[in-house]
Coordinates of C-alpha atoms and ligand atoms in Angstrom, one line a residue:
X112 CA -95.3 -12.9 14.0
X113 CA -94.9 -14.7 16.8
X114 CA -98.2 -15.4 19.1
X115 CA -97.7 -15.8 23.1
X116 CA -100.8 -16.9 23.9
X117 CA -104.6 -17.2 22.9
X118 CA -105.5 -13.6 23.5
X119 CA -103.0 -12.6 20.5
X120 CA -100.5 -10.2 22.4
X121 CA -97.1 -10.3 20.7
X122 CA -95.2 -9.7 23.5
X123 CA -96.1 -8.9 27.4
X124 CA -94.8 -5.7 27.8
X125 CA -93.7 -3.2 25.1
X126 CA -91.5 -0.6 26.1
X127 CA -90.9 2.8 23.9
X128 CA -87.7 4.1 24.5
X129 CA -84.3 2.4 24.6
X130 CA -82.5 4.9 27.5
X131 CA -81.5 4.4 31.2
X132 CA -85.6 3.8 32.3
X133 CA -86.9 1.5 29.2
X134 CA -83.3 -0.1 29.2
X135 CA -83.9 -1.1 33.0
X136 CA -87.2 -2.0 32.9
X137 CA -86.8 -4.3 30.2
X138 CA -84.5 -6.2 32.2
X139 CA -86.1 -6.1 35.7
X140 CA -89.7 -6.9 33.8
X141 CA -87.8 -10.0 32.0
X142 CA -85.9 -11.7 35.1
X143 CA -89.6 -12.0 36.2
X144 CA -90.3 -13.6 33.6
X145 CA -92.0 -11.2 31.2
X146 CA -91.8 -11.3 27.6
X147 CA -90.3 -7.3 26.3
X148 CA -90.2 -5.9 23.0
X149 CA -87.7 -3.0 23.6
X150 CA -88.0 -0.2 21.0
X151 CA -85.5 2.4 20.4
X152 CA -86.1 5.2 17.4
X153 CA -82.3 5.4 17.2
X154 CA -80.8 3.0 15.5
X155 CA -77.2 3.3 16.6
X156 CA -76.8 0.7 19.7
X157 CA -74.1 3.2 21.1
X158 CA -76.5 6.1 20.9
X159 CA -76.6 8.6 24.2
X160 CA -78.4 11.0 25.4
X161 CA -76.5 14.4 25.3
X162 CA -78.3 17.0 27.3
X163 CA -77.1 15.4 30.9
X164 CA -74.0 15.8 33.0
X165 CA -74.3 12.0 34.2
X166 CA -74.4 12.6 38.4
X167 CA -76.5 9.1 39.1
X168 CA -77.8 10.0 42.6
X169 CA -76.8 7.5 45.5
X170 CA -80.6 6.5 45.5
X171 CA -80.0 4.7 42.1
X172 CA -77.4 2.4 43.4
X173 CA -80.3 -0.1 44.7
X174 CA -81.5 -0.4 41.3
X175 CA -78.1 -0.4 39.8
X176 CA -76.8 -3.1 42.2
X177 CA -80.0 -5.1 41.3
X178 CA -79.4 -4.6 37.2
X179 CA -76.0 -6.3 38.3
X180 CA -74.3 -3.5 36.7
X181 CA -71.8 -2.4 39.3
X182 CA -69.3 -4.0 39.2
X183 CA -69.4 -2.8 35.2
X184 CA -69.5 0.6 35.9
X185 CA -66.6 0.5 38.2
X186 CA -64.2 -1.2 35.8
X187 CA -65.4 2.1 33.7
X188 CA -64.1 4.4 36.0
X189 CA -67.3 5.4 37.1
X190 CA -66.4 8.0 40.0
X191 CA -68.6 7.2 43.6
X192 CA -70.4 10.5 43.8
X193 CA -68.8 12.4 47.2
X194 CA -69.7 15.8 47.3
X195 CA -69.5 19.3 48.8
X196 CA -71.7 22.0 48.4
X197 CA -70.8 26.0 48.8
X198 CA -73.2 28.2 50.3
X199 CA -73.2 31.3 51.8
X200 CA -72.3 29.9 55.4
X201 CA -69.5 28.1 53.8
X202 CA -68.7 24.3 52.4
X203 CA -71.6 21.3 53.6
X204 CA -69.0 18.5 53.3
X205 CA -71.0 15.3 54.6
X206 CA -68.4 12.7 55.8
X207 CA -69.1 9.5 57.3
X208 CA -69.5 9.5 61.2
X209 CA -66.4 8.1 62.8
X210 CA -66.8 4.2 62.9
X211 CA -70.6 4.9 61.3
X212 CA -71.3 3.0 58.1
X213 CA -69.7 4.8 54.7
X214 CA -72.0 8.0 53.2
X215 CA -74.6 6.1 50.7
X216 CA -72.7 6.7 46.8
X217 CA -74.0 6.1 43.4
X218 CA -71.4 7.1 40.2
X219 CA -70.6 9.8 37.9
X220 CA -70.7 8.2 34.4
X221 CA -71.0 9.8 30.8
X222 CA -73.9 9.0 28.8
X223 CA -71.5 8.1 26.5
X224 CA -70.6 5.1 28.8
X225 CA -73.3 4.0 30.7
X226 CA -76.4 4.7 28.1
X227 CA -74.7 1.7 25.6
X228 CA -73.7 -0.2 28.9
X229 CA -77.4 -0.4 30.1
X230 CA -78.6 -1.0 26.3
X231 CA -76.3 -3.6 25.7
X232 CA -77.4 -5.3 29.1
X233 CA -80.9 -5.0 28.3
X234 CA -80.5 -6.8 25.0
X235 CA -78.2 -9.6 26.2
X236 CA -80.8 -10.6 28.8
X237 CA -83.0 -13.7 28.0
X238 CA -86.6 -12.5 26.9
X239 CA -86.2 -8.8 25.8
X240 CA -86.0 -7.8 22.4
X241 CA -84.1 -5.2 21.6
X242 CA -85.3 -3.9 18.1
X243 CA -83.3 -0.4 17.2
X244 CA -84.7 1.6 14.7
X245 CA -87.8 1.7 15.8
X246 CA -90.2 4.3 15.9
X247 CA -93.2 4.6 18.0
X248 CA -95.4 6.1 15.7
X249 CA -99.1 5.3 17.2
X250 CA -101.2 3.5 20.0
X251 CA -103.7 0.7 19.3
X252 CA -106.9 1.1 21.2
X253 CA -109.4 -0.8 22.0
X254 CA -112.2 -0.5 24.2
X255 CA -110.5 3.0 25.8
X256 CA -107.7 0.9 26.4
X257 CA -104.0 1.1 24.9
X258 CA -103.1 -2.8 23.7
X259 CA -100.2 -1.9 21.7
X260 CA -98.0 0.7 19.4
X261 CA -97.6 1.1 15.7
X262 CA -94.2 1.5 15.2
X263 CA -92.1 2.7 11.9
X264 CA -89.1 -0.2 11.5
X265 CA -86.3 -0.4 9.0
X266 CA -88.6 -3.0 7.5
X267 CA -91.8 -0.7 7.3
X268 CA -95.2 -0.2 9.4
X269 CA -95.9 -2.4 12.1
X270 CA -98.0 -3.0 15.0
X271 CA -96.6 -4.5 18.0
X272 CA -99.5 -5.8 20.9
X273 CA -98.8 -6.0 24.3
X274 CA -100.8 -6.2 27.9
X275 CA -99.0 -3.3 28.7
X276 CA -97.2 -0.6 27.1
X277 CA -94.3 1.7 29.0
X278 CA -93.8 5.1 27.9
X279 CA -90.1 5.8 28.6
X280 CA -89.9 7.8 25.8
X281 CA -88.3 11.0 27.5
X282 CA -89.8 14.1 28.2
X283 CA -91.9 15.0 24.8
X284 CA -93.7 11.6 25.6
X285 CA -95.1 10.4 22.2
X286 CA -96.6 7.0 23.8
X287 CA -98.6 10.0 26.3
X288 CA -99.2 12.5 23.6
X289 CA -101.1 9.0 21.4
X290 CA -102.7 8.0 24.3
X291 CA -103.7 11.6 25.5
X292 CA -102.3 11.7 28.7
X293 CA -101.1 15.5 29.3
X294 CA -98.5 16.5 31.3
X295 CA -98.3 19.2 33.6
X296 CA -95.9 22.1 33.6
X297 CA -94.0 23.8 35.7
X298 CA -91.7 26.7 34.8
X299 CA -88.0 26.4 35.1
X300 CA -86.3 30.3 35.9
X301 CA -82.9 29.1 35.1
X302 CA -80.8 27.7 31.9
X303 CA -77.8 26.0 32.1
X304 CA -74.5 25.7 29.9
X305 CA -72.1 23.0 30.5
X306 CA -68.8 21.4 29.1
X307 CA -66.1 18.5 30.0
X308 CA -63.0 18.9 30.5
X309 CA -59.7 16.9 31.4
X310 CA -56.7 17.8 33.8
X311 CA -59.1 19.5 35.7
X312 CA -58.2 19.1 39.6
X313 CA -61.3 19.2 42.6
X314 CA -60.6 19.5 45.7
X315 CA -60.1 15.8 47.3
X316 CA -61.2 14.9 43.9
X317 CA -64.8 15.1 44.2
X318 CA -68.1 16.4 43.2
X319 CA -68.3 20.3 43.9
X320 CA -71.6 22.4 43.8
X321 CA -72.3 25.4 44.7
X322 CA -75.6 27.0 45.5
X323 CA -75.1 31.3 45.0
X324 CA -78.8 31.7 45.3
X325 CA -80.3 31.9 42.8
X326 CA -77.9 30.6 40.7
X327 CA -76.1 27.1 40.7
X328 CA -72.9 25.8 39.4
X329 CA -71.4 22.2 39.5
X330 CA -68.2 20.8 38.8
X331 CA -68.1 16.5 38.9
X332 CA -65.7 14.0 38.3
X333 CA -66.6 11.5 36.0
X334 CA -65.0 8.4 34.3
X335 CA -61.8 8.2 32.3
X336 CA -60.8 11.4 34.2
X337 CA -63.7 14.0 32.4
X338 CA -65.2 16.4 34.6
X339 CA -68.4 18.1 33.8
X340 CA -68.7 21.4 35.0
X341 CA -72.1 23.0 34.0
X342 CA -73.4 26.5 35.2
X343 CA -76.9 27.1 36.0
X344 CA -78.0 30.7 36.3
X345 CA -81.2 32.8 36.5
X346 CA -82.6 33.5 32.9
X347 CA -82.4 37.0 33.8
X348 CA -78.9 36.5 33.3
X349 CA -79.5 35.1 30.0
X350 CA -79.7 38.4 27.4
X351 CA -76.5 39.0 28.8
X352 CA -74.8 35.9 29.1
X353 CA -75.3 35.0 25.1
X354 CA -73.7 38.0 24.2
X355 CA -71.0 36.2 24.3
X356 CA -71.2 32.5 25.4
X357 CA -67.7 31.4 25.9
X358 CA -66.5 34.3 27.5
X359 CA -69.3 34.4 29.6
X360 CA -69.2 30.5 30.6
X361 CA -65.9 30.4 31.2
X362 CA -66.3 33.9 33.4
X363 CA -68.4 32.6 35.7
X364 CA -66.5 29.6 36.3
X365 CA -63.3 31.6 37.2
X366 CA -65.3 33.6 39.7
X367 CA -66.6 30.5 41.8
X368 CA -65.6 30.5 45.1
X369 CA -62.6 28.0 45.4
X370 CA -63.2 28.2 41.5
X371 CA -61.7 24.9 39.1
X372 CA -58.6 25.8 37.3
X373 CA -60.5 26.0 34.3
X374 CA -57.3 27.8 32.2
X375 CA -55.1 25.4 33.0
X376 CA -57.6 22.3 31.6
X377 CA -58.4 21.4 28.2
X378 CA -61.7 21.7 27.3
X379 CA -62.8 18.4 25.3
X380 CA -66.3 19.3 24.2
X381 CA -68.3 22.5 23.0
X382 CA -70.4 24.3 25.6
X383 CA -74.0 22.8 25.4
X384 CA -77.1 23.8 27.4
X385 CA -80.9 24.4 27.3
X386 CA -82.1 28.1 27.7
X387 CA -85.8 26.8 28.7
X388 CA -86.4 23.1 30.2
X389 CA -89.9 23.2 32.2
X390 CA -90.5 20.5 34.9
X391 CA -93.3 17.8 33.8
X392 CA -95.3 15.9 35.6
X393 CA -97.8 12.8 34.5
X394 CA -100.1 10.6 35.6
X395 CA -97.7 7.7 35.6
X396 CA -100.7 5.3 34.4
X397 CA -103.4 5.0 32.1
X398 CA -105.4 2.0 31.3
X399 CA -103.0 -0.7 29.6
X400 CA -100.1 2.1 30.0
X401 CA -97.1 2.8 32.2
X402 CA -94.7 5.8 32.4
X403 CA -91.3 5.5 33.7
X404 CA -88.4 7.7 33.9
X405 CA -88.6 11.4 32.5
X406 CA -92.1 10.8 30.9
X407 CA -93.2 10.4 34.2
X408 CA -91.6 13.1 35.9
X409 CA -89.1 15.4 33.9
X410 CA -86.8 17.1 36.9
X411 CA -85.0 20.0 36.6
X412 CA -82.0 19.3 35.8
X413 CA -80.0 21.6 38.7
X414 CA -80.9 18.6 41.1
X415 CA -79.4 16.0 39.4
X416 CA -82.1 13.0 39.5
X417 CA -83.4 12.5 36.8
X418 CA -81.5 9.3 35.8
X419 CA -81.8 8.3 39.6
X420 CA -85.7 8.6 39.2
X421 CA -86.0 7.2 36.0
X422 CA -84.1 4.2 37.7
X423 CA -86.0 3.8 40.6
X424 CA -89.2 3.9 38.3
X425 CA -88.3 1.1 36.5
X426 CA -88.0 -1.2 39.5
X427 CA -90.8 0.1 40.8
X428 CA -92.8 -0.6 38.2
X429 CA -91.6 -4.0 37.8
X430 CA -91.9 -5.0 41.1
X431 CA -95.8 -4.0 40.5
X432 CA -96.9 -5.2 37.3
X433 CA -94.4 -8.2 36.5
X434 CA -96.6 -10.7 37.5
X435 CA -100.0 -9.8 36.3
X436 CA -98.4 -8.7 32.9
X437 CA -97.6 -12.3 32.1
X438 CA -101.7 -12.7 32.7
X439 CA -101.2 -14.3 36.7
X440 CA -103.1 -11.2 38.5
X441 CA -105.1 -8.0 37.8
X442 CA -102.9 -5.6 35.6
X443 CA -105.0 -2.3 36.9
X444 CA -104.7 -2.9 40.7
X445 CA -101.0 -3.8 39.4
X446 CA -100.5 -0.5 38.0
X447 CA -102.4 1.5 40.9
X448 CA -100.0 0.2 43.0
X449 CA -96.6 0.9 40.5
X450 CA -98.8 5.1 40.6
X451 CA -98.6 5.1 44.5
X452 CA -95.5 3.9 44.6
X453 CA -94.3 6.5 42.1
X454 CA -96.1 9.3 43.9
X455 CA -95.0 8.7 47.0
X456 CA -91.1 8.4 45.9
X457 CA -91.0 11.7 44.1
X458 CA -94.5 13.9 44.1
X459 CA -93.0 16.0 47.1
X460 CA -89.2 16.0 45.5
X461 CA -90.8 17.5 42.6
X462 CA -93.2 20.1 44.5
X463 CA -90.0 21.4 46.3
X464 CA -88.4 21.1 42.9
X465 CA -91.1 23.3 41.1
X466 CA -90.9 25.8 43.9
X467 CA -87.0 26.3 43.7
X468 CA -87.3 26.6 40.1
X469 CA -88.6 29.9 40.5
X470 CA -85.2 30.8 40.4
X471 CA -85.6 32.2 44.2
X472 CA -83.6 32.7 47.0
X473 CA -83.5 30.0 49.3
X474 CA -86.6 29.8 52.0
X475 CA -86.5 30.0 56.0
X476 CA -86.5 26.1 56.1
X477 CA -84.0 25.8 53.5
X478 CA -81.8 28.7 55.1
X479 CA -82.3 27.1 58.5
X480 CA -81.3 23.5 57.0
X481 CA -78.2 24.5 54.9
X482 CA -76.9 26.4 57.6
X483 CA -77.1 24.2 60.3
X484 CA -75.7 21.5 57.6
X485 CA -72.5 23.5 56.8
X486 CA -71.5 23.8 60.6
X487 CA -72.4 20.6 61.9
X488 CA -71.3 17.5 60.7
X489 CA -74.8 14.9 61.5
X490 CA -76.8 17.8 59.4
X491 CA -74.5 17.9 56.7
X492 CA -74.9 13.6 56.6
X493 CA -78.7 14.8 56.8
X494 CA -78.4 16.9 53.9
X495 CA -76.5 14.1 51.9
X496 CA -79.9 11.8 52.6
X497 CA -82.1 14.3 51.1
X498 CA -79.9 15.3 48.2
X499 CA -79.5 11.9 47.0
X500 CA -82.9 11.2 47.0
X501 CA -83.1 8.6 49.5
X502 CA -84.9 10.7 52.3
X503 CA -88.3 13.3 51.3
X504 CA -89.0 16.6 52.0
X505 CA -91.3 15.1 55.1
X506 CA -88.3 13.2 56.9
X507 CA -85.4 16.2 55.5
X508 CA -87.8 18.8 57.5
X509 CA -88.7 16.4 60.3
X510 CA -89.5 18.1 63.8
X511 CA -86.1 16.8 65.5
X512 CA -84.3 18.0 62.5
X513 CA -85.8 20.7 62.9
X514 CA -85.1 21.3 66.5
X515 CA -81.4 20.3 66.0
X516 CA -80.9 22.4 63.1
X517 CA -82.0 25.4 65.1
X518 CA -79.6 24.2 68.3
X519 CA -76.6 24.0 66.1
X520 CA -77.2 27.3 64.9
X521 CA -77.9 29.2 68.0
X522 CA -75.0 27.3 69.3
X523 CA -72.7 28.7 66.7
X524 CA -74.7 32.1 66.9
X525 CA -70.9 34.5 68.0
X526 CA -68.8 32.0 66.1
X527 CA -66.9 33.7 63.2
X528 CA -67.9 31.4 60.1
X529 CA -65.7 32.0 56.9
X530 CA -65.5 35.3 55.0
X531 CA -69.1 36.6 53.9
X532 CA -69.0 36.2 49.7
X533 CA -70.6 38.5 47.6
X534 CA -73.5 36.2 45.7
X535 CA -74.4 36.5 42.2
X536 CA -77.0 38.7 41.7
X537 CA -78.5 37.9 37.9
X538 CA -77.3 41.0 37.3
Ligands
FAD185 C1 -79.0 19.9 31.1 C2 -79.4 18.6 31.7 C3 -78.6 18.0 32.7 C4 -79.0 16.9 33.4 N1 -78.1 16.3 34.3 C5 -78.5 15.2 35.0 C6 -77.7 14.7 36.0 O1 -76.6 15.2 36.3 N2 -78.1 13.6 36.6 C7 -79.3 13.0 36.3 O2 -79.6 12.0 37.0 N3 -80.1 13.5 35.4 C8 -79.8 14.6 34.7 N4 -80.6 15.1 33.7 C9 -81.8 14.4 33.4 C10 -81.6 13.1 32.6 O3 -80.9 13.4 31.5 C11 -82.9 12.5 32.3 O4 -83.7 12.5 33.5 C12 -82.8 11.0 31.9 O5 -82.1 10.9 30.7 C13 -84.2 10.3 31.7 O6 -84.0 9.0 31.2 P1 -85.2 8.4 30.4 O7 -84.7 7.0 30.1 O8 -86.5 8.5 31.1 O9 -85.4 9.2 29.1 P2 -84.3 9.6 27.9 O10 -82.9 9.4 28.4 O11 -84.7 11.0 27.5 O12 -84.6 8.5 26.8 C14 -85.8 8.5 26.0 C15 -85.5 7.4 24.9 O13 -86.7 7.2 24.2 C16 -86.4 7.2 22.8 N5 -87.6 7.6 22.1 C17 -88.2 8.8 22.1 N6 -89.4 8.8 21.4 C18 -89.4 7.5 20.9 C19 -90.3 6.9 20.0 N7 -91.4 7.6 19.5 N8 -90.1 5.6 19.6 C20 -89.1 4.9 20.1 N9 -88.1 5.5 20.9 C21 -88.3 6.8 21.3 C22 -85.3 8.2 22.7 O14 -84.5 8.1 21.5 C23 -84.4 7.9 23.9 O15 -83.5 6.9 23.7 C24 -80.2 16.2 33.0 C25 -81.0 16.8 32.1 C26 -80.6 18.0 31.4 C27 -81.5 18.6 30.4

């Protein structure tokens, strides 16, 4: 086995987990200059994750731009992510401001496309090792410190030592379960079902949501002209809506406002979904380990971020650690600053997160946002900010938005809006 140097670390950094975050760290970590062992469970290099409808989040384009993987994704026919949103006071359609700079975009890709895209990128860049197959099966401690995984490889037991070790092994964590770091839960009131389809024409062709309080529905473009359209009700729906799964999917598609011709499209995959998917949160450090990605923070999956987060993690945590993992600083302060960093980016997203996930009604801030957003067209470019994740709660509910979200309402208070809609009632 190849030594690095005298204190007998086979690599710098070994990552668990092969996906979008461990697939972009490894890269971002080597371009510093940091030796990676990349280790992925699964062996097939085209392997994707399933259980995602693939809207990356315009605050992953930074980090995508930086991967060098755009110009990739758009000979794919990854679809820019324009969106509009129903609610009860009718469409939020953000637009850019005339002769303003063009709405921030990220892309609508399949797993199927982009998970072996970033894979493949990871392995072809000089100093990661991309070993498939390989199953994180322990943690090596020494001192109360993690300094490397035992891993199960075509080629039997091994153990793999590193200064640092990166969970980005997805939600059920196993580098955090070895190195007992728990997470904490939060319960998620809603399931969600989705399928693709083809021949299936959006409105200006673009991203559709629509929020019927409490329950959600989405319909996105994506590459090689698949759209996803997934439905995301309250679980008190759910008795119900098993009963007969198809029939009820397809049923609540067909009684969307401005609802996709979904008769008229073929449907190319089963409907798929996850009746119970709490929201995690971890520490996203311990000594001699780093969590990026979902076992960091596992999202719920109605907003759409998770691949955006797990993204922005990765950079984050190599802007930190990069140089002190190859031994030229202190790897703790390294990784106190990657934990601030993290919290700071997506602690109060996930607060607001937890709360929604109570399957409620929307909230006097949130009625008083979305409102103003659907009638005026600088709060719906506000509201395009916050829901791509490149704006927090603090700024989204900042005094003068505040203020001018009240205006524009009181303004518009005698104004006939569009035709009141009944809203799903989890009935
Ligand atoms: C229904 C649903 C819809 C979603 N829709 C969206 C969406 O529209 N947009 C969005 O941004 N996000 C969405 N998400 C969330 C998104 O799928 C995740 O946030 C994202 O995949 C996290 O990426 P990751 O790299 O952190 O982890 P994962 O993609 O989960 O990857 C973890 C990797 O680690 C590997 N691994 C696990 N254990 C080991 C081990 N012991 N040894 C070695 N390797 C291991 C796995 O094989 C896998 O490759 C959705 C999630 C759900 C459930």
């Amino acid at each position: 086995m190849t030594r690095l140097d005298s204190d007998a670390y086979d690599y710098d950094v070994v990552i668990s987990g092969a996906s979008v975050a461990g697939s972009a760290a490894a890269v971002l970590l080597a371009r510093r200059g940091v030796r990676v062992a990349l280790l992925e469970r699964r062996s097939d290099p085209s392997a994707y994750k399933v259980l995602c409808t693939h809207y990356l989040q315009p605050c992953a384009y930074p980090v995508l731009d930086e991967l060098g993987l755009v110009p990739a994704l758009e000979k794919a026919g990854a679809v820019r992510n324009e969106a509009r949103w129903y609610t009860r006071w009718g469409w939020i359609e953000p637009k850019a401001a005339p002769a303003g700079p063009e709405l921030p975009y990220a892309y609508n890709v399949r797993r199927s496309t982009f998970d072996p895209m970033i894979r493949s990128h990871a392995a072809q860049t000089p100093g990661v090792d991309l070993l498939l197959g390989h199953n994180v099966t322990g943690v090596l401690q020494e001192g109360g410190r993690t300094v490397g995984v035992r891993v199960s490889a075509p080629e039997g037991e091994r153990e793999i030592r590193a200064r640092l070790v990166v969970g980005a092994d997805g939600k059920d964590s196993s580098v955090a379960k070895f190195a007992g770091v728990p997470a904490r839960q939060h319960a998620n009131e809603r399931f969600s079902y989705f399928a693709h389809f083809r021949d299936l024409p959006l409105r200006d062709g673009i991203t559709h949501s629509w929020f019927l309080e409490p329950d959600m529905a989405y319909a996105m473009p994506n590459d090689d002209g698949v759209t996803v359209v997934a439905v995301i009700p309250d679980k008190k729906r759910l008795p119900d809506f098993r009963e007969d799964l198809e029939g009820s999917f397809l049923e609540f598609v067909r009684s969307l406002p401005e609802a996709p011709p979904i008769d008229s499209a073929e449907r190319i995959t089963k409907i798929t979904g996850t009746v119970n998917y709490p929201l995690h949160s971890r520490k996203p450090t311990a000594p001699g380990v780093a969590f990026i990605g979902d076992a960091a923070i596992t999202g719920d999956p109605l907003w759409g971020v998770g691949c955006g987060w797990a993204l922005q993690s990765a950079q984050w945590l190599a802007e930190a650690v990069a140089a002190a993992a190859t031994g030229r600083g202190d790897l703790d302060k390294s990784l106190m600053a990657y934990a601030r960093r993290h919290r700071r980016g997506l602690r109060g997203h996930q607060h607001l997160a937890a709360d929604y996930a109570k399957a409620r009604p929307f909230n006097p801030f949130e009625r008083l946002m979305f409102s103003a957003a659907a009638r005026d067209e600088s709060m719906a470019r506000h509201m395009h900010l916050f829901a791509s994740r490149l704006i927090g709660p603090l700024r989204f509910l900042n005094p003068v938005a505040l203020a001018k979200a009240s205006a524009v309402n009181v303004r518009h208070r005698g104004v006939a809006g569009p035709p009141a809609r009944p809203l799903h009632t989890g009935s």
